[in-house]
mmCIF file of C-alpha atoms in Angstrom:
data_model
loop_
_atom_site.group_PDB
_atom_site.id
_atom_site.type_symbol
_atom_site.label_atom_id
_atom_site.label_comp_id
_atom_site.label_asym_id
_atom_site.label_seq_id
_atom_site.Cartn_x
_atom_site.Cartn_y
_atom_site.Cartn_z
ATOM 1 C CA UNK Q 1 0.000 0.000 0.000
ATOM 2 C CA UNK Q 2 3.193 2.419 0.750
ATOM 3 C CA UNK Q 3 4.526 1.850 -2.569
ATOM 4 C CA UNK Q 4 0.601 2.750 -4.315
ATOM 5 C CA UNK Q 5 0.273 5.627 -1.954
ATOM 6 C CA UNK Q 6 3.544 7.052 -2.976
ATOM 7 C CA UNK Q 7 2.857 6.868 -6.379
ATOM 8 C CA UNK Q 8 -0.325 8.855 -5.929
ATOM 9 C CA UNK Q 9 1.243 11.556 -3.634
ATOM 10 C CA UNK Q 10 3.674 12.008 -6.458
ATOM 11 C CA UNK Q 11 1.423 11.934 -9.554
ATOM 12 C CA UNK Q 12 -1.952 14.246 -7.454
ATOM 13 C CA UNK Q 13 0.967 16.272 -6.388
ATOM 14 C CA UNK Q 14 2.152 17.706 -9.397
ATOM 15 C CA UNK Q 15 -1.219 17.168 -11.622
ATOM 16 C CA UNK Q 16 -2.142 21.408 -11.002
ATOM 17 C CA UNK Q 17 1.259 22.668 -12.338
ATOM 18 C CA UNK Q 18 0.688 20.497 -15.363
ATOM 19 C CA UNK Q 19 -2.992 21.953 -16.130
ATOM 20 C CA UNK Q 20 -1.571 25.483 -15.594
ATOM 21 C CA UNK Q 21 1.664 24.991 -17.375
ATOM 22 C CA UNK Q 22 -0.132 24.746 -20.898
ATOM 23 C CA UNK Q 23 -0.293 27.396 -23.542
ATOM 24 C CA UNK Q 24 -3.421 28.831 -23.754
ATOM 25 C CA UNK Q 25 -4.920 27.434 -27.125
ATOM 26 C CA UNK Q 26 -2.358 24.344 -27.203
ATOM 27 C CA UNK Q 27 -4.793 21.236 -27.954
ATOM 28 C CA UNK Q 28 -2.065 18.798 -28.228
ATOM 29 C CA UNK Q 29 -0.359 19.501 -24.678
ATOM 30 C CA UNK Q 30 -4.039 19.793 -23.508
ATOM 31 C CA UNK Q 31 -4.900 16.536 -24.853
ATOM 32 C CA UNK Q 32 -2.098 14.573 -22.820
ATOM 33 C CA UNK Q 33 -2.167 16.370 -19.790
ATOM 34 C CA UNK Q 34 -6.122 15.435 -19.517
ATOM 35 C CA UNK Q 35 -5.116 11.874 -20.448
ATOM 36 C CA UNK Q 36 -2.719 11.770 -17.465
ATOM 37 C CA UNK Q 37 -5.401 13.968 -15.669
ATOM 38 C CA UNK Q 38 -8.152 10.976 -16.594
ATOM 39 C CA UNK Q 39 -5.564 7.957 -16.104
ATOM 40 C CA UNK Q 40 -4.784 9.042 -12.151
ATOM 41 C CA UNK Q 41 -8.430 9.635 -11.531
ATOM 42 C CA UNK Q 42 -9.951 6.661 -12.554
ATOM 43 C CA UNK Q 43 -6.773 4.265 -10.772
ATOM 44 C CA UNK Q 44 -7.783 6.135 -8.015
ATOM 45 C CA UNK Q 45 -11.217 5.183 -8.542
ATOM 46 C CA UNK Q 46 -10.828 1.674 -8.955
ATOM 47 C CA UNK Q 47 -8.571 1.527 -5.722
ATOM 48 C CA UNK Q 48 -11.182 2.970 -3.572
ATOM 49 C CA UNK Q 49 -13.467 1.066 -4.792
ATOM 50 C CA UNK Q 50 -11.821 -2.372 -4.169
ATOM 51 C CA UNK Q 51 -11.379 -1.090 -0.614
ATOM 52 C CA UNK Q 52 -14.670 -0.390 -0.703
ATOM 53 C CA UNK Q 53 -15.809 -3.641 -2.026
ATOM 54 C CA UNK Q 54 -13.064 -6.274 -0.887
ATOM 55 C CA UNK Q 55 -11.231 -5.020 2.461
ATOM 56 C CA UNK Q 56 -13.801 -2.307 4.381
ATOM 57 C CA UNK Q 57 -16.418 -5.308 4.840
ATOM 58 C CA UNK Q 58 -13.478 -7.904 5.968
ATOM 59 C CA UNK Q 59 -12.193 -5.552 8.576
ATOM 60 C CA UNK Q 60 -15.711 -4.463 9.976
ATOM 61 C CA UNK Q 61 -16.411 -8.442 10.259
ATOM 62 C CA UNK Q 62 -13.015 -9.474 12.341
ATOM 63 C CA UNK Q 63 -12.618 -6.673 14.163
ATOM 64 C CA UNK Q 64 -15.423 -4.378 14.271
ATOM 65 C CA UNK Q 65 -14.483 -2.260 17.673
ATOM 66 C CA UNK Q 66 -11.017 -1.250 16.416
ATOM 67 C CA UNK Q 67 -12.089 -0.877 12.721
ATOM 68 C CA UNK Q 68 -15.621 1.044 13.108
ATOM 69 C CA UNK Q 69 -14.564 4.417 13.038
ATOM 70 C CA UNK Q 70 -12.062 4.735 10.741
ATOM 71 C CA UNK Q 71 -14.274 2.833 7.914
ATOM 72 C CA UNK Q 72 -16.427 5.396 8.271
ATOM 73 C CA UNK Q 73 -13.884 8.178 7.974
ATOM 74 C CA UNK Q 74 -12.184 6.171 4.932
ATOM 75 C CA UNK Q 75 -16.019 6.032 3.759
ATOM 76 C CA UNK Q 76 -16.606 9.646 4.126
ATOM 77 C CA UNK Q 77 -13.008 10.673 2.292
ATOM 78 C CA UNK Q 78 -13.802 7.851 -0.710
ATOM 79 C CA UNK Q 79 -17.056 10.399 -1.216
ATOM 80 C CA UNK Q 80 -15.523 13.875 -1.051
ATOM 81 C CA UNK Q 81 -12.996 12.901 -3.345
ATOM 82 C CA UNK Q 82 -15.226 11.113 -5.625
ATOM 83 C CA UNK Q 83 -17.489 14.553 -6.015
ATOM 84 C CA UNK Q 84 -14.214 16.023 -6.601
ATOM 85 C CA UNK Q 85 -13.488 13.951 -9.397
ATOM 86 C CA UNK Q 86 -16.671 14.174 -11.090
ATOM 87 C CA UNK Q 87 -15.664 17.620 -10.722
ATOM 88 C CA UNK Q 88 -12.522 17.298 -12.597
ATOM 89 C CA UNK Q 89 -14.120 15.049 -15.315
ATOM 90 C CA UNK Q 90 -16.790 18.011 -16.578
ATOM 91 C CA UNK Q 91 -13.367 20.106 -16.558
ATOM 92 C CA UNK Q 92 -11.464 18.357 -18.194
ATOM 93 C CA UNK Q 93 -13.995 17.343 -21.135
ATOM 94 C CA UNK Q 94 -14.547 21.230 -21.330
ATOM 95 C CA UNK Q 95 -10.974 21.617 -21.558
ATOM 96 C CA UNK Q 96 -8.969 19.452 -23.556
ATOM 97 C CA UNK Q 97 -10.201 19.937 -27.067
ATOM 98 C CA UNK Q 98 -9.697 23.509 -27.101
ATOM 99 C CA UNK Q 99 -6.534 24.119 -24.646
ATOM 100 C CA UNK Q 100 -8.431 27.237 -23.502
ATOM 101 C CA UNK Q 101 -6.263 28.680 -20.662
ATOM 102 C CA UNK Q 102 -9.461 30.068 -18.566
ATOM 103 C CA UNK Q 103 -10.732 26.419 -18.396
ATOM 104 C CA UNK Q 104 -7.227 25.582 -17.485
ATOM 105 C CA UNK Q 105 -7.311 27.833 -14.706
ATOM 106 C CA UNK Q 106 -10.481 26.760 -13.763
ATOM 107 C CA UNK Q 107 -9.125 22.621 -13.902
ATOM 108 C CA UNK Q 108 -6.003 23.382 -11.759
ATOM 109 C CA UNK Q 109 -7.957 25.180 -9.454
ATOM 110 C CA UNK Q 110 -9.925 21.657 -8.597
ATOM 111 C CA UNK Q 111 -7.285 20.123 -8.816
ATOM 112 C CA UNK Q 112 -5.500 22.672 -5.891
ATOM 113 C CA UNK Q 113 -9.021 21.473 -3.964
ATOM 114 C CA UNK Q 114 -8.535 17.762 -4.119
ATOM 115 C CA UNK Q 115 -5.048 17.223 -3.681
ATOM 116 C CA UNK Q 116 -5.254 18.170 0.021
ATOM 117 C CA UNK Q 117 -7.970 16.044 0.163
ATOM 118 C CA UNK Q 118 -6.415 12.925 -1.084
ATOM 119 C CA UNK Q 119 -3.065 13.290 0.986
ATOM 120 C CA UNK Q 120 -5.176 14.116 4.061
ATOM 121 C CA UNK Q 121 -6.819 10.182 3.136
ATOM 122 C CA UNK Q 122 -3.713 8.852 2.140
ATOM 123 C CA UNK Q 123 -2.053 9.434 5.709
ATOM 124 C CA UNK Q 124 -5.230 8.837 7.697
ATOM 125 C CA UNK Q 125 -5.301 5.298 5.797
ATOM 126 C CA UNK Q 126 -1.632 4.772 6.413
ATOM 127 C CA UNK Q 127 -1.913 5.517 10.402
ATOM 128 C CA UNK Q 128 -5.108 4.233 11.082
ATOM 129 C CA UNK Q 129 -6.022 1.519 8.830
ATOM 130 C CA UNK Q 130 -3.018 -0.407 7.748
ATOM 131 C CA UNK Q 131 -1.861 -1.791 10.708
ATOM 132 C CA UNK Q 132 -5.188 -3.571 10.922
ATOM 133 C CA UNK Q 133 -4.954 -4.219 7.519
ATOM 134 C CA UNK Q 134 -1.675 -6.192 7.898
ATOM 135 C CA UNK Q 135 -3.252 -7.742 11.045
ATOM 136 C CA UNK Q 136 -6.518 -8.760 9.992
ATOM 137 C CA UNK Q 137 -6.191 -9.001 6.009
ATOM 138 C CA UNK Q 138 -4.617 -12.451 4.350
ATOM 139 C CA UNK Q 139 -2.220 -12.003 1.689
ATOM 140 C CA UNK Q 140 -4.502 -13.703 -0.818
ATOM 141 C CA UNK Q 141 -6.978 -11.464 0.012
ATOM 142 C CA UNK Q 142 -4.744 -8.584 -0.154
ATOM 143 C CA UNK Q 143 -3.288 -10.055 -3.530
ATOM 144 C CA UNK Q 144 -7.270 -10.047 -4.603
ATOM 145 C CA UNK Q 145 -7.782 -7.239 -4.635
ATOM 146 C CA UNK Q 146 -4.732 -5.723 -6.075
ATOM 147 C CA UNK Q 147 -5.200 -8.256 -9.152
ATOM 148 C CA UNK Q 148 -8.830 -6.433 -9.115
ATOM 149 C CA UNK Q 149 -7.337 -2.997 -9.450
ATOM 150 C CA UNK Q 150 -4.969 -4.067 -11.878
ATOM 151 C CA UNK Q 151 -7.579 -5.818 -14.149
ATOM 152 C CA UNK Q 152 -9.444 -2.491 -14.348
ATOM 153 C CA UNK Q 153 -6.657 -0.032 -15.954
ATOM 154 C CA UNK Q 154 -6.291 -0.714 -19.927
ATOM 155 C CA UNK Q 155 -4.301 -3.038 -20.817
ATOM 156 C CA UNK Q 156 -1.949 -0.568 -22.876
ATOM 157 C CA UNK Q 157 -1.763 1.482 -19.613
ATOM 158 C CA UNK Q 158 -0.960 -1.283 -17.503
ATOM 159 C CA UNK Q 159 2.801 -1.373 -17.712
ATOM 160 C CA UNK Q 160 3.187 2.307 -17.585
ATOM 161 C CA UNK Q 161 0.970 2.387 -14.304
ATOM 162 C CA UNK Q 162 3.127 -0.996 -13.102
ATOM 163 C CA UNK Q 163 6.205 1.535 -13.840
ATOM 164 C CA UNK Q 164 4.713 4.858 -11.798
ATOM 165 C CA UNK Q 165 4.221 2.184 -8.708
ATOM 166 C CA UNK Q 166 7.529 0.879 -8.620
ATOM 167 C CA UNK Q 167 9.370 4.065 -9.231
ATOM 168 C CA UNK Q 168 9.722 5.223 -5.708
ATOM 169 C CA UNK Q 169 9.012 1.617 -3.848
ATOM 170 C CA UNK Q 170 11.532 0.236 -1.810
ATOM 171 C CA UNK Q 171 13.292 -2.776 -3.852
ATOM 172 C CA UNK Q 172 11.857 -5.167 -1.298
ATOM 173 C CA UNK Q 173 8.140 -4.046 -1.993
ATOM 174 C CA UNK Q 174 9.198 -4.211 -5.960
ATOM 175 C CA UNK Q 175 10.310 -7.736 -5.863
ATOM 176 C CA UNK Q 176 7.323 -8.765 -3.772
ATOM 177 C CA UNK Q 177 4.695 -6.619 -6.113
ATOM 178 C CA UNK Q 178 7.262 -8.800 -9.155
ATOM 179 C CA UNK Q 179 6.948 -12.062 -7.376
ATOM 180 C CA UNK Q 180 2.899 -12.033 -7.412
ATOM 181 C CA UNK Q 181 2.904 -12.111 -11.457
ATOM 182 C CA UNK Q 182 3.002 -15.130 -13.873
ATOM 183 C CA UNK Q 183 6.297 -16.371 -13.432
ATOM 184 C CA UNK Q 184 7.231 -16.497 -16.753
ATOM 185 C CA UNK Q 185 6.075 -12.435 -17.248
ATOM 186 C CA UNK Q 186 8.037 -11.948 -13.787
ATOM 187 C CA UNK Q 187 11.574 -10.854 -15.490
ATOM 188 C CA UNK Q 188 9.742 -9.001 -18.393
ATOM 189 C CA UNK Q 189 7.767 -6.634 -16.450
ATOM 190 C CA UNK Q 190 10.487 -5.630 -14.116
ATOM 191 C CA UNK Q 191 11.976 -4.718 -16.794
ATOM 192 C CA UNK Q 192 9.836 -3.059 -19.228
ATOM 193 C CA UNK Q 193 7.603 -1.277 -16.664
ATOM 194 C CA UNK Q 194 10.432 1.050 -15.121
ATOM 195 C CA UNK Q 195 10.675 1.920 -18.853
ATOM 196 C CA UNK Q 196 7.410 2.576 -20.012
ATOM 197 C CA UNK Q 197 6.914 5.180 -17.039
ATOM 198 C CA UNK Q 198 10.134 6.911 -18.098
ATOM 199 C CA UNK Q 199 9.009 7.318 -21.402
ATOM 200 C CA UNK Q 200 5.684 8.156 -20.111
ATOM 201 C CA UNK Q 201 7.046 10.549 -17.233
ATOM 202 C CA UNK Q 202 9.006 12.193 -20.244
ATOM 203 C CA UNK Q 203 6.040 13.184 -22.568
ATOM 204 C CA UNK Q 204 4.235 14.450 -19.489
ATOM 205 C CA UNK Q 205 6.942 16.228 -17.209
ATOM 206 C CA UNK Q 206 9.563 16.679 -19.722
ATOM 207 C CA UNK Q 207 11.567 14.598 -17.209
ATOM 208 C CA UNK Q 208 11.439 10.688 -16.858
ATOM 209 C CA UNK Q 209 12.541 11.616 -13.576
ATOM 210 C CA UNK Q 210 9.785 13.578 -12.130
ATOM 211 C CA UNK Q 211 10.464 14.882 -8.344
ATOM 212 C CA UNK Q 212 9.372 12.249 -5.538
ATOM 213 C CA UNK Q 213 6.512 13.204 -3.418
ATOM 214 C CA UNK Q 214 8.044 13.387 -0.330
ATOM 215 C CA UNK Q 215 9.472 15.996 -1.958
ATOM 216 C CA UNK Q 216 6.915 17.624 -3.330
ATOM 217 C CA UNK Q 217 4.628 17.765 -0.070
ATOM 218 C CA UNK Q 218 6.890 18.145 2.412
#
């Protein structure tokens, strides 16, 4: 989960300085930033929503006392930050066929509202929930529902998102996230998947070495 929550910190963390760094009028640059805009949004999604679906209910049933209230303050932060993304999806349809820079404005400035929002979860989940997690959660079930989130980004995606995971983990939490594929894909994914981000990171930050979050948020 540190590795995933990285990744987001990192990737919500420098999403408004993209939005605002394009030239008023410039569709392309428009076009790829609300890709990248869209792609982090709806991984996002689907994580919550396994939560949601797959570990929330598991942790209320085997240990309901410790677990109550911070479901339903991982609850309530799933919902603000899912109005805020429905937020940023009229945006960015408004916004990325013309490149207009007032729409821009008006995208990063959403953005500037949720990012708070999802670090604020992000830590709460770390402190509160994980230890419980690691406690009252199997690894099989764990590995469910990661194979769930995984199944829902495109399959063209997949390797780059693979990539913007493992680019800050810790090599141990790598080779274990590794070790859970196919073995015979095992090799070819910790391979190509560091590479497809870079490339990736490069079209979008000019960089395919974008700035670590603990960097970017302190």
């Amino acid at each position: 989960m540190i590795m995933v929550h990285d990744a987001f910190r990192r990737e919500f963390g420098l999403l408004a300085e993209l939005a605002r760094g394009v030239a008023d009028g410039d569709r392309g640059r428009a076009e790829l930033v609300a890709g990248h805009i869209e792609l982090m949004s709806s991984v996002l999604h689907h994580h919550h929503h396994a939560e949601d679906t797959s570990i929330w209910p598991r942790l209320l049933e085997r240990c309901p006392e410790e677990i109550a209230p911070s479901v339903h303050l991982m609850e309530e932060q799933h919902e603000r930050i899912a109005a805020t993304i429905t937020e940023l999806e009229a945006a960015v349809a408004a916004w990325r066929g013309t490149g207009d820079a007032a729409v821009g404005t008006a995208l990063a400035e959403a953005l500037d509202r949720m990012v708070p929002a999802v670090l604020e979860h992000l830590d709460a989940e770390e402190r509160q929930v994980l230890p419980l997690i690691e406690k009252h959660i199997t690894a099989a079930e764990w590995d469910q529902m990661t194979a769930e989130v995984v199944g829902s980004t495109p399959q063209d995606k997949a390797p780059v998102v693979l990539g913007m995971m493992m680019y800050e983990g810790h090599p141990q939490a790598v080779q274990e996230a590794v070790d859970k594929l196919p073995p015979d894909a095992r090799d070819f994914i910790k391979e190509m998947a560091p590479k497809a981000y870079a490339a990736y990171a490069e079209q979008v930050y000019g960089t395919p070495n974008p700035p670590h979050g603990d960097v970017l948020n302190g």
